[in-house]
Amino acid sequence: MPSHLLLKRFKSRRMTLPDPDCAHNASNPNLCWYKKPMFDFWQSLLAALERLAMLPSLIHSVLPSLPSRKRTRDAVRTYERTLDDLLREIQRLLEAPLDPAQLLHMSGKLHDQFAPKLHASDMCMLPSYNHKLPTGLEHGTYLALDVGGSNFRVAVVELNGRQPAAKSMRIVNMKSYKIDNSVRYLRGTQFFDWMAEKIDMAISDPQLKKINGTSTFPMGLAWSFPVEQTSTRSGNLLAMGKGFRATEGTLGQDLSELIMAPCRKRNLPVRLDSIVNDSSATLLSRAYEDPATRFAVILGTGFNIAVHLPTSALSSTKYKGYPQKWRDEATHVLVNTELSMFGGKPVFPMTRWDEQLNDAHVRPDFQPFEHMISGRYLGELVRLIVSEAVRTAGLFGGEMPDKLNEAYSLDTGTIAALEMDTSKNLTNGIALFQTKHPLSRPPTYNDIHFIRQVSQLVAHRAAAFLAAGIHSLWNLRTASEGLTPATAGKMAIGCNGSIIEKYPLFRELCQSHLDELTAASGAEPKSISLEIAVESAIFGAAVAVCCLEE
């Protein structure tokens, strides 16, 4: 679908909020003609009584037996503004920065932030030891580990090479283990003991023993967090973010040894041969199937981008400790940008809800880009807006669901489900919300429709800001290769993660903005293509091992 039609389709989903009691009488709206004047009359009367300090006693005398929370909801109250007024403000604040000129300006501001980090930073713009992209002809069987923000997965992967009408990569067996807060809060080596325990459980599967026999499994690790690589199979542990406490007492230690030490205690037949960031793994995975791939985007619970750059794009100080043989051979290198750490107020306009999220965060300003676009935070931004809407505009009749008072209690999966609801009068969305966040009386159509509109606005802004981030890195790579936008040619980006893969219209909206930005820069149409890289962290971890074998 053309980009302008896609954006039109998105915006057309926002509608004027109807009276929920009249929604069932859509065929005869005249049945509700009396509601507005009567409501206005009672609003005026109650406002006058409130000014005379009579309202509290009046409500108490009329509704003495109702629980206080229900009295609050059933009593007619006045608020600072209407939901429509608040929605108009939210739309203005979230959509104003999304025109191409402003997004290009943000892209330029991001580009300005890159230079010092490409010269000297141990937190971002981190070169890996992967300087070759796969040929697509590699073969082998490997154990792949994927440590993400929400899950730890262990899989046996077969690489069969690119073949017509055949799968080049295959997962033979995979086990997945949830990373909840109880795991995130494991301190130091306790987290790596937990990993070894799960590896032990996974390879104890009789099917895996049959495949592996008595030999040692070569392992590749896709690590979803920063790491300062010291070799293909080792790297110093850096701050993880996302609430993880595994770095307490272990910061700066060798990640390979932290994993292998508890594995050796368990006598596990494994050998860690490669460590790659999950974004680099996604790039390798997609490049194994599509040689035009030069970027990879991870956007799920967290956010990151990997880029294949000329080694000259980074300062020589970034390669301190690299073997001379590597320096002599490498012309390009996979770079873990840790783009989540860029952005902030100098780049992106921040609303009061962005500032509230940042101020309450355990590590304010650590990952400002991620706060605006990743799955961990989209739901929280919507929750903060919903909380304000309850207090100031009468959402849910002024009743705040108890469970919604807790930070991060509105998960992004819930708002995605609300956006995808096609049931009549949003009955499915109403039922879902009431199940997740019970109210004394179920939410109305207007309540859920408001949340859905807010979710669309928050997600659309995230997609546009991601496009600006990709565009800034595309400009960096284009200049580093000695090219211009007009001569850069076409490029594929491997995409992985729940938001960019599954959130309604997210990838399409990002692609649309990306098309506008590259065209405005003078590139040929459709220069960049966002392509889903299925199970890329798992496949990429295996490809990384295969590429290093000589």
Coordinates of C-alpha atoms in Angstrom, one line a residue:
M1 CA 0.0 0.0 0.0
P2 CA 1.4 3.5 -0.8
S3 CA 2.7 5.3 2.2
H4 CA 0.2 8.2 2.0
L5 CA -2.7 5.8 1.9
L6 CA -1.3 3.8 4.8
L7 CA -1.0 6.9 6.9
K8 CA -4.4 8.0 5.9
R9 CA -5.8 4.6 6.9
F10 CA -4.1 4.9 10.3
K11 CA -5.4 8.4 11.0
S12 CA -8.9 7.4 9.9
R13 CA -9.2 5.0 12.7
R14 CA -9.5 7.9 15.2
M15 CA -13.1 8.8 15.5
T16 CA -15.2 11.2 17.5
L17 CA -16.2 9.5 20.7
P18 CA -19.9 8.5 20.7
D19 CA -22.1 8.3 23.8
P20 CA -21.7 4.7 24.9
D21 CA -25.4 4.4 25.9
C22 CA -26.3 5.6 22.4
A23 CA -23.9 3.2 20.7
H24 CA -26.5 0.4 20.9
N25 CA -29.1 2.7 19.3
A26 CA -27.0 3.8 16.3
S27 CA -29.9 3.2 14.0
N28 CA -32.0 5.9 15.8
P29 CA -29.7 8.5 17.4
N30 CA -32.7 10.7 18.2
L31 CA -33.4 8.4 21.2
C32 CA -30.5 10.2 22.9
W33 CA -31.5 13.8 22.0
Y34 CA -32.3 14.7 25.6
K35 CA -29.0 13.6 27.2
K36 CA -26.8 16.5 26.5
P37 CA -29.1 19.4 27.8
M38 CA -30.0 17.4 30.9
F39 CA -26.3 16.6 31.5
D40 CA -25.4 20.2 31.1
F41 CA -28.1 21.3 33.5
W42 CA -26.9 18.9 36.2
Q43 CA -23.3 19.9 35.6
S44 CA -24.2 23.5 36.1
L45 CA -26.2 22.8 39.3
L46 CA -23.6 20.6 40.9
A47 CA -20.9 23.1 40.1
A48 CA -22.9 25.8 41.9
L49 CA -23.5 23.6 44.9
E50 CA -19.8 22.7 45.0
R51 CA -18.9 26.4 45.1
L52 CA -21.3 26.8 48.1
A53 CA -19.4 23.9 49.8
M54 CA -22.6 21.8 49.9
L55 CA -21.6 19.0 47.5
P56 CA -19.8 16.7 49.9
S57 CA -22.7 16.7 52.4
L58 CA -25.3 16.4 49.6
I59 CA -23.6 13.3 48.1
H60 CA -23.2 11.8 51.5
S61 CA -26.9 12.3 52.3
V62 CA -28.1 10.9 48.9
L63 CA -25.6 8.0 48.7
P64 CA -24.8 7.1 52.3
S65 CA -24.6 3.3 51.9
L66 CA -22.4 3.0 48.9
P67 CA -18.7 2.2 49.3
S68 CA -16.6 5.3 48.8
R69 CA -15.0 4.2 45.5
K70 CA -18.4 3.4 44.0
R71 CA -19.8 6.8 45.3
T72 CA -17.0 8.5 43.5
R73 CA -17.8 6.8 40.3
D74 CA -21.6 7.0 40.4
A75 CA -21.8 10.6 41.5
V76 CA -21.8 13.2 38.8
R77 CA -18.5 15.1 39.0
T78 CA -16.9 18.0 37.3
Y79 CA -13.5 17.7 35.8
E80 CA -10.8 20.1 34.5
R81 CA -11.6 19.2 30.9
T82 CA -13.4 16.6 28.7
L83 CA -11.8 13.5 27.4
D84 CA -12.1 15.0 23.9
D85 CA -10.1 18.1 25.0
L86 CA -7.4 15.9 26.6
L87 CA -7.2 13.7 23.5
R88 CA -6.8 16.7 21.3
E89 CA -3.8 17.8 23.4
I90 CA -2.3 14.3 23.4
Q91 CA -2.7 14.2 19.6
R92 CA -1.0 17.6 19.2
L93 CA 1.9 16.7 21.5
L94 CA 2.5 13.3 20.0
E95 CA 1.9 14.0 16.3
A96 CA 3.4 17.5 15.9
P97 CA 7.0 16.2 15.7
L98 CA 6.2 13.6 13.0
D99 CA 6.4 15.7 9.8
P100 CA 9.4 14.8 7.5
A101 CA 11.2 18.1 8.1
Q102 CA 11.2 17.6 11.9
L103 CA 12.2 14.0 11.6
L104 CA 15.1 14.9 9.3
H105 CA 16.1 17.5 12.0
M106 CA 16.0 14.7 14.7
S107 CA 18.0 12.4 12.4
G108 CA 20.7 15.1 12.0
K109 CA 20.8 15.7 15.8
L110 CA 21.3 12.0 16.3
H111 CA 24.1 12.0 13.8
D112 CA 25.8 14.7 15.7
Q113 CA 25.7 12.5 18.8
F114 CA 27.5 9.6 17.0
A115 CA 30.9 11.3 16.3
P116 CA 32.2 11.4 19.9
K117 CA 30.9 7.8 20.6
L118 CA 32.6 6.5 17.4
H119 CA 35.8 8.0 18.7
A120 CA 35.7 7.0 22.4
S121 CA 33.0 5.1 24.3
D122 CA 32.9 1.8 26.2
M123 CA 29.1 1.8 26.3
C124 CA 28.0 2.3 22.7
M125 CA 29.3 2.1 19.1
L126 CA 31.0 -1.1 20.1
P127 CA 32.9 -3.0 17.3
S128 CA 32.6 -6.8 17.5
Y129 CA 35.1 -9.3 16.3
N130 CA 32.8 -10.2 13.4
H131 CA 34.4 -8.6 10.3
K132 CA 33.0 -11.0 7.7
L133 CA 29.4 -11.5 6.6
P134 CA 28.3 -15.1 5.9
T135 CA 28.6 -16.4 2.4
G136 CA 25.4 -18.4 2.8
L137 CA 27.3 -21.6 2.1
E138 CA 28.3 -22.5 5.7
H139 CA 27.2 -25.8 7.1
G140 CA 27.1 -27.2 10.6
T141 CA 25.1 -28.1 13.8
Y142 CA 25.4 -25.7 16.8
L143 CA 24.0 -24.9 20.2
A144 CA 22.6 -21.4 20.2
L145 CA 21.9 -19.3 23.3
D146 CA 19.7 -16.2 23.2
V147 CA 19.5 -14.0 26.4
G148 CA 16.8 -11.4 25.9
G149 CA 14.9 -9.0 28.1
S150 CA 12.1 -11.5 28.7
N151 CA 13.3 -15.0 27.7
F152 CA 16.4 -17.2 27.7
R153 CA 16.3 -19.7 24.9
V154 CA 18.5 -22.7 24.2
A155 CA 18.4 -24.3 20.7
V156 CA 20.1 -26.8 18.4
V157 CA 20.5 -25.2 15.0
E158 CA 21.4 -26.8 11.6
L159 CA 22.9 -24.6 8.9
N160 CA 22.4 -26.1 5.5
G161 CA 23.5 -23.3 3.1
R162 CA 21.3 -21.3 0.7
Q163 CA 19.5 -23.7 -1.5
P164 CA 16.6 -23.2 -4.0
A165 CA 13.3 -24.2 -2.5
A166 CA 14.9 -25.5 0.7
K167 CA 15.4 -24.1 4.2
S168 CA 18.9 -22.8 4.7
M169 CA 18.5 -22.8 8.5
R170 CA 16.6 -25.1 10.8
I171 CA 15.9 -25.3 14.5
V172 CA 16.1 -28.9 15.5
N173 CA 15.0 -28.4 19.1
M174 CA 14.5 -25.4 21.3
K175 CA 13.7 -24.7 25.0
S176 CA 12.5 -21.3 26.3
Y177 CA 12.7 -20.1 29.9
K178 CA 10.9 -16.9 31.0
I179 CA 12.9 -14.1 32.5
D180 CA 10.6 -12.4 35.0
N181 CA 11.5 -10.0 37.8
S182 CA 12.5 -12.8 40.1
V183 CA 15.2 -13.7 37.5
R184 CA 16.1 -10.1 36.7
Y185 CA 16.7 -9.5 40.4
L186 CA 19.2 -12.3 40.7
R187 CA 22.5 -10.7 41.8
G188 CA 25.8 -11.2 40.1
T189 CA 26.8 -14.9 39.6
Q190 CA 23.4 -16.1 40.7
F191 CA 22.0 -15.1 37.3
F192 CA 24.7 -17.1 35.5
D193 CA 24.1 -20.1 37.8
W194 CA 20.5 -19.9 36.7
M195 CA 21.6 -19.8 33.0
A196 CA 23.7 -22.9 33.5
E197 CA 20.8 -24.7 35.2
K198 CA 18.6 -24.0 32.2
I199 CA 21.3 -25.1 29.7
D200 CA 21.6 -28.3 31.6
M201 CA 17.8 -28.9 31.5
A202 CA 17.8 -28.1 27.7
I203 CA 20.6 -30.5 26.7
S204 CA 19.3 -33.2 28.9
D205 CA 16.5 -33.7 26.4
P206 CA 16.9 -37.2 24.9
Q207 CA 16.5 -35.9 21.4
L208 CA 19.5 -33.6 21.8
K209 CA 21.6 -36.3 23.3
K210 CA 20.8 -38.4 20.3
I211 CA 21.9 -35.6 17.9
N212 CA 25.0 -34.7 19.8
G213 CA 26.2 -38.1 20.9
T214 CA 29.2 -37.8 23.2
S215 CA 30.9 -34.8 21.6
T216 CA 31.0 -31.2 22.9
F217 CA 28.5 -28.7 21.6
P218 CA 30.0 -25.6 20.1
M219 CA 27.9 -22.7 21.5
G220 CA 27.1 -19.3 20.1
L221 CA 25.6 -16.7 22.4
A222 CA 23.3 -13.8 21.4
W223 CA 23.5 -11.3 24.3
S224 CA 20.8 -8.6 24.3
F225 CA 22.9 -6.2 26.3
P226 CA 26.2 -4.2 25.9
V227 CA 29.4 -6.1 26.1
E228 CA 33.0 -4.9 25.5
Q229 CA 34.4 -7.6 23.2
T230 CA 37.9 -8.8 23.9
S231 CA 37.9 -11.7 21.4
T232 CA 35.4 -13.7 19.4
R233 CA 34.5 -15.7 22.4
S234 CA 34.9 -13.3 25.3
G235 CA 33.9 -9.8 26.4
N236 CA 33.7 -7.7 29.4
L237 CA 30.3 -7.4 31.0
L238 CA 28.8 -3.9 30.9
A239 CA 25.7 -2.4 32.5
M240 CA 22.6 -4.3 31.4
G241 CA 19.7 -2.0 32.2
K242 CA 16.0 -3.2 32.0
G243 CA 16.1 -3.9 35.8
F244 CA 18.8 -6.7 35.6
R245 CA 21.1 -7.0 38.7
A246 CA 23.4 -9.6 37.2
T247 CA 26.2 -7.0 37.0
E248 CA 26.3 -6.4 40.7
G249 CA 29.8 -7.6 41.7
T250 CA 30.5 -8.8 38.2
L251 CA 30.7 -5.6 36.2
G252 CA 33.7 -5.7 33.9
Q253 CA 34.3 -9.5 34.3
D254 CA 34.6 -11.8 31.3
L255 CA 31.1 -12.8 30.2
S256 CA 32.4 -16.1 28.7
E257 CA 33.9 -17.2 32.0
L258 CA 30.8 -16.1 34.0
I259 CA 28.8 -18.5 31.9
M260 CA 31.3 -21.3 31.5
A261 CA 32.3 -21.5 35.2
P262 CA 28.8 -22.8 36.4
C263 CA 28.6 -25.0 33.2
R264 CA 31.9 -26.7 34.2
K265 CA 30.6 -27.2 37.7
R266 CA 27.8 -29.2 36.2
N267 CA 30.1 -31.0 33.8
L268 CA 28.1 -29.9 30.8
P269 CA 29.5 -30.9 27.3
V270 CA 29.5 -27.3 26.0
R271 CA 32.1 -24.9 24.7
L272 CA 31.3 -21.2 24.2
D273 CA 32.9 -20.2 20.9
S274 CA 31.2 -16.9 20.0
I275 CA 29.5 -14.0 21.7
V276 CA 27.5 -11.5 19.6
N277 CA 25.0 -8.9 20.5
D278 CA 21.4 -9.9 19.6
S279 CA 21.3 -7.1 17.0
S280 CA 24.5 -8.4 15.4
A281 CA 23.0 -11.9 15.5
T282 CA 20.0 -10.6 13.6
L283 CA 22.2 -9.0 11.0
L284 CA 24.2 -12.2 10.5
S285 CA 21.0 -14.3 10.4
R286 CA 19.4 -12.2 7.7
A287 CA 22.7 -11.8 5.7
Y288 CA 23.0 -15.6 5.6
E289 CA 19.8 -15.5 3.5
D290 CA 20.0 -12.1 1.9
P291 CA 23.4 -10.7 1.0
A292 CA 22.0 -7.1 0.7
T293 CA 21.6 -6.9 4.5
R294 CA 23.7 -4.3 6.2
F295 CA 21.6 -3.3 9.3
A296 CA 19.6 -5.1 11.9
V297 CA 16.9 -3.7 14.2
I298 CA 15.8 -5.3 17.5
L299 CA 12.6 -3.8 18.9
G300 CA 10.8 -5.9 21.4
T301 CA 11.1 -5.5 25.2
G302 CA 14.3 -3.5 24.4
F303 CA 15.8 -1.7 21.4
N304 CA 19.1 -1.8 19.5
I305 CA 20.5 -1.6 16.0
A306 CA 23.6 -3.3 14.6
V307 CA 25.4 -1.8 11.5
H308 CA 28.0 -3.2 9.1
L309 CA 30.5 -0.4 8.8
P310 CA 34.0 0.2 7.3
T311 CA 36.5 -0.2 10.1
S312 CA 37.7 3.3 9.3
A313 CA 34.3 4.7 10.6
L314 CA 35.5 4.1 14.1
S315 CA 38.6 5.5 15.8
S316 CA 41.6 3.2 16.0
T317 CA 41.3 3.5 19.8
K318 CA 38.1 1.4 19.5
Y319 CA 40.3 -1.6 18.4
K320 CA 42.6 -1.5 21.3
G321 CA 43.7 -5.0 22.2
Y322 CA 42.6 -6.5 18.9
P323 CA 45.2 -8.9 17.3
Q324 CA 47.3 -7.5 14.5
K325 CA 46.1 -10.3 12.2
W326 CA 42.5 -9.1 12.7
R327 CA 43.5 -5.5 12.0
D328 CA 45.3 -6.5 8.9
E329 CA 42.4 -8.6 7.5
A330 CA 39.3 -6.5 8.5
T331 CA 38.0 -3.9 6.2
H332 CA 34.5 -3.8 7.7
V333 CA 33.1 -4.7 11.2
L334 CA 29.8 -5.4 12.8
V335 CA 29.1 -2.5 15.2
N336 CA 26.7 -2.8 18.1
T337 CA 25.5 0.8 18.2
E338 CA 23.5 0.6 21.5
L339 CA 21.3 3.2 19.9
S340 CA 18.9 3.0 22.9
M341 CA 21.4 5.2 24.7
F342 CA 21.2 8.1 22.2
G343 CA 18.5 10.7 21.8
G344 CA 17.0 12.4 24.9
K345 CA 15.9 16.0 25.1
P346 CA 18.6 17.3 22.7
V347 CA 17.0 15.2 19.9
F348 CA 13.4 14.2 20.6
P349 CA 10.6 16.5 21.9
M350 CA 9.6 15.1 25.3
T351 CA 6.1 15.3 26.7
R352 CA 5.3 15.5 30.4
W353 CA 4.6 11.8 30.3
D354 CA 8.0 11.0 28.9
E355 CA 9.5 13.1 31.7
Q356 CA 7.4 11.3 34.3
L357 CA 8.6 7.9 33.0
N358 CA 12.2 9.1 33.0
D359 CA 12.2 10.7 36.4
A360 CA 10.7 7.6 38.0
H361 CA 13.1 5.2 36.2
V362 CA 15.7 3.3 38.2
R363 CA 18.3 4.7 35.8
P364 CA 17.0 8.0 34.5
D365 CA 18.5 9.2 31.1
F366 CA 20.4 5.9 30.6
Q367 CA 18.4 4.7 27.6
P368 CA 16.3 7.7 26.5
F369 CA 15.6 6.4 22.9
E370 CA 14.4 3.1 24.3
H371 CA 12.1 4.9 26.7
M372 CA 10.1 6.3 23.7
I373 CA 9.8 3.3 21.5
S374 CA 10.4 -0.1 23.1
G375 CA 7.9 -2.7 24.3
R376 CA 8.8 -2.2 28.0
Y377 CA 7.8 1.4 27.9
L378 CA 5.0 1.9 25.3
G379 CA 2.4 0.5 27.8
E380 CA 3.8 2.6 30.6
L381 CA 3.5 5.8 28.6
V382 CA -0.1 4.9 27.9
R383 CA -0.6 4.1 31.6
L384 CA 0.7 7.5 32.7
I385 CA -1.7 9.2 30.2
V386 CA -4.6 7.0 31.4
S387 CA -3.8 7.9 35.0
E388 CA -4.0 11.6 34.1
A389 CA -7.2 11.1 32.2
V390 CA -8.9 9.4 35.2
R391 CA -7.9 12.3 37.5
T392 CA -8.6 15.2 35.2
A393 CA -11.1 14.2 32.6
G394 CA -13.3 11.5 34.1
L395 CA -12.0 8.4 32.3
F396 CA -13.7 5.3 34.0
G397 CA -16.0 7.8 35.8
G398 CA -13.0 9.0 37.8
E399 CA -12.2 5.5 39.3
M400 CA -8.6 4.4 39.0
P401 CA -8.3 0.6 38.8
D402 CA -6.2 -0.5 41.8
K403 CA -3.9 -2.6 39.6
L404 CA -3.2 0.3 37.3
N405 CA -1.7 2.4 40.1
E406 CA 1.4 0.2 39.8
A407 CA 4.2 1.3 37.4
Y408 CA 4.4 -0.9 34.3
S409 CA 1.2 -2.7 35.1
L410 CA -0.3 -1.8 31.7
D411 CA 1.7 -4.1 29.5
T412 CA 2.2 -3.3 25.8
G413 CA 0.6 -6.6 24.8
T414 CA -2.7 -5.4 26.3
I415 CA -2.7 -2.1 24.3
A416 CA -1.8 -4.0 21.2
A417 CA -4.8 -6.3 21.7
L418 CA -7.0 -3.2 22.2
E419 CA -5.7 -1.8 18.9
M420 CA -6.5 -5.1 17.1
D421 CA -10.0 -5.5 18.5
T422 CA -12.6 -5.6 15.7
S423 CA -15.5 -6.7 17.9
K424 CA -18.7 -4.8 17.8
N425 CA -18.6 -1.9 20.3
L426 CA -15.2 -3.1 21.4
T427 CA -16.8 -5.7 23.6
N428 CA -13.6 -7.9 23.5
G429 CA -11.4 -5.0 24.5
I430 CA -13.8 -4.1 27.4
A431 CA -13.7 -7.7 28.6
L432 CA -10.0 -7.9 28.4
F433 CA -9.4 -4.6 30.2
Q434 CA -11.9 -5.6 33.0
T435 CA -10.0 -8.9 33.4
K436 CA -6.6 -7.3 33.6
H437 CA -7.6 -4.1 35.5
P438 CA -10.9 -4.7 37.3
L439 CA -13.2 -1.8 38.0
S440 CA -16.3 -1.7 40.2
R441 CA -18.2 -1.3 36.9
P442 CA -16.8 -2.4 33.6
P443 CA -15.3 0.3 31.4
T444 CA -17.5 1.9 28.7
Y445 CA -17.0 1.9 25.0
N446 CA -15.8 5.5 25.3
D447 CA -13.2 4.5 28.0
I448 CA -11.7 1.8 25.9
H449 CA -11.9 3.8 22.7
F450 CA -10.0 6.6 24.4
I451 CA -7.2 4.2 25.5
R452 CA -7.1 2.7 22.0
Q453 CA -6.6 6.1 20.4
V454 CA -3.9 7.0 22.9
S455 CA -2.2 3.7 22.2
Q456 CA -2.2 4.4 18.4
L457 CA -0.7 7.9 18.9
V458 CA 2.0 6.6 21.2
A459 CA 2.9 3.7 18.9
H460 CA 2.8 5.9 15.7
R461 CA 5.3 8.3 17.3
A462 CA 7.5 5.4 18.2
A463 CA 7.5 4.1 14.6
A464 CA 8.4 7.6 13.3
F465 CA 11.2 8.1 15.8
L466 CA 12.6 4.7 14.9
A467 CA 12.6 5.7 11.3
A468 CA 14.6 8.8 12.2
G469 CA 17.1 6.7 14.1
I470 CA 17.5 4.3 11.1
H471 CA 17.9 7.2 8.7
S472 CA 20.7 8.8 10.9
L473 CA 22.7 5.5 10.8
W474 CA 22.0 5.1 7.1
N475 CA 23.6 8.5 6.6
L476 CA 26.5 7.5 8.7
R477 CA 27.1 4.3 6.7
T478 CA 26.6 6.1 3.3
A479 CA 29.2 8.7 4.1
S480 CA 31.6 6.1 5.6
E481 CA 31.5 4.1 2.4
G482 CA 32.3 7.2 0.4
L483 CA 28.8 7.2 -1.2
T484 CA 26.0 9.7 -1.6
P485 CA 22.3 9.0 -1.0
A486 CA 21.8 8.8 -4.7
T487 CA 24.5 6.2 -5.2
A488 CA 24.0 4.2 -2.0
G489 CA 21.7 1.7 -3.8
K490 CA 19.3 -0.6 -2.0
M491 CA 19.8 -2.1 1.4
A492 CA 17.9 -4.6 3.5
I493 CA 17.4 -4.4 7.3
G494 CA 16.8 -7.5 9.3
C495 CA 14.1 -6.9 11.9
N496 CA 13.3 -8.9 15.0
G497 CA 11.3 -8.3 18.2
S498 CA 7.7 -8.3 19.3
I499 CA 7.0 -4.6 18.5
I500 CA 8.4 -4.4 15.0
E501 CA 7.1 -7.8 14.1
K502 CA 3.7 -7.9 15.7
Y503 CA 2.4 -4.5 16.9
P504 CA -0.4 -3.4 14.7
L505 CA 0.8 -1.4 11.7
F506 CA 4.1 -0.5 13.4
R507 CA 6.6 -1.8 10.8
E508 CA 4.4 -0.4 8.0
L509 CA 4.3 3.0 9.6
C510 CA 8.1 3.0 10.2
Q511 CA 8.6 2.0 6.5
S512 CA 6.4 4.8 5.4
H513 CA 8.3 7.4 7.3
L514 CA 11.6 5.8 6.2
D515 CA 10.6 6.1 2.6
E516 CA 9.8 9.8 3.1
L517 CA 13.1 10.5 4.8
T518 CA 15.4 8.7 2.3
A519 CA 13.5 10.3 -0.6
A520 CA 13.9 13.7 1.0
S521 CA 17.7 13.0 1.3
G522 CA 18.0 12.3 -2.5
A523 CA 18.0 8.5 -2.5
E524 CA 16.2 6.3 -5.0
P525 CA 12.7 5.3 -4.1
K526 CA 12.4 2.4 -1.6
S527 CA 16.1 2.4 -0.9
I528 CA 15.7 0.7 2.5
S529 CA 13.5 -2.4 3.1
L530 CA 12.5 -3.5 6.6
E531 CA 12.5 -7.3 6.5
I532 CA 11.4 -9.7 9.2
A533 CA 14.3 -12.0 10.4
V534 CA 12.5 -15.0 11.9
E535 CA 14.2 -16.4 15.0
S536 CA 17.2 -14.2 14.1
A537 CA 18.9 -14.2 17.5
I538 CA 19.0 -18.0 17.6
F539 CA 20.0 -18.4 14.0
G540 CA 22.5 -15.6 14.2
A541 CA 24.2 -17.1 17.2
A542 CA 24.8 -20.2 15.2
V543 CA 25.9 -18.3 12.1
A544 CA 28.4 -16.4 14.2
V545 CA 30.1 -19.6 15.3
C546 CA 30.1 -20.9 11.7
C547 CA 31.6 -17.7 10.3
L548 CA 34.5 -17.9 12.8
E549 CA 35.5 -21.5 11.9
E550 CA 38.5 -21.8 9.7

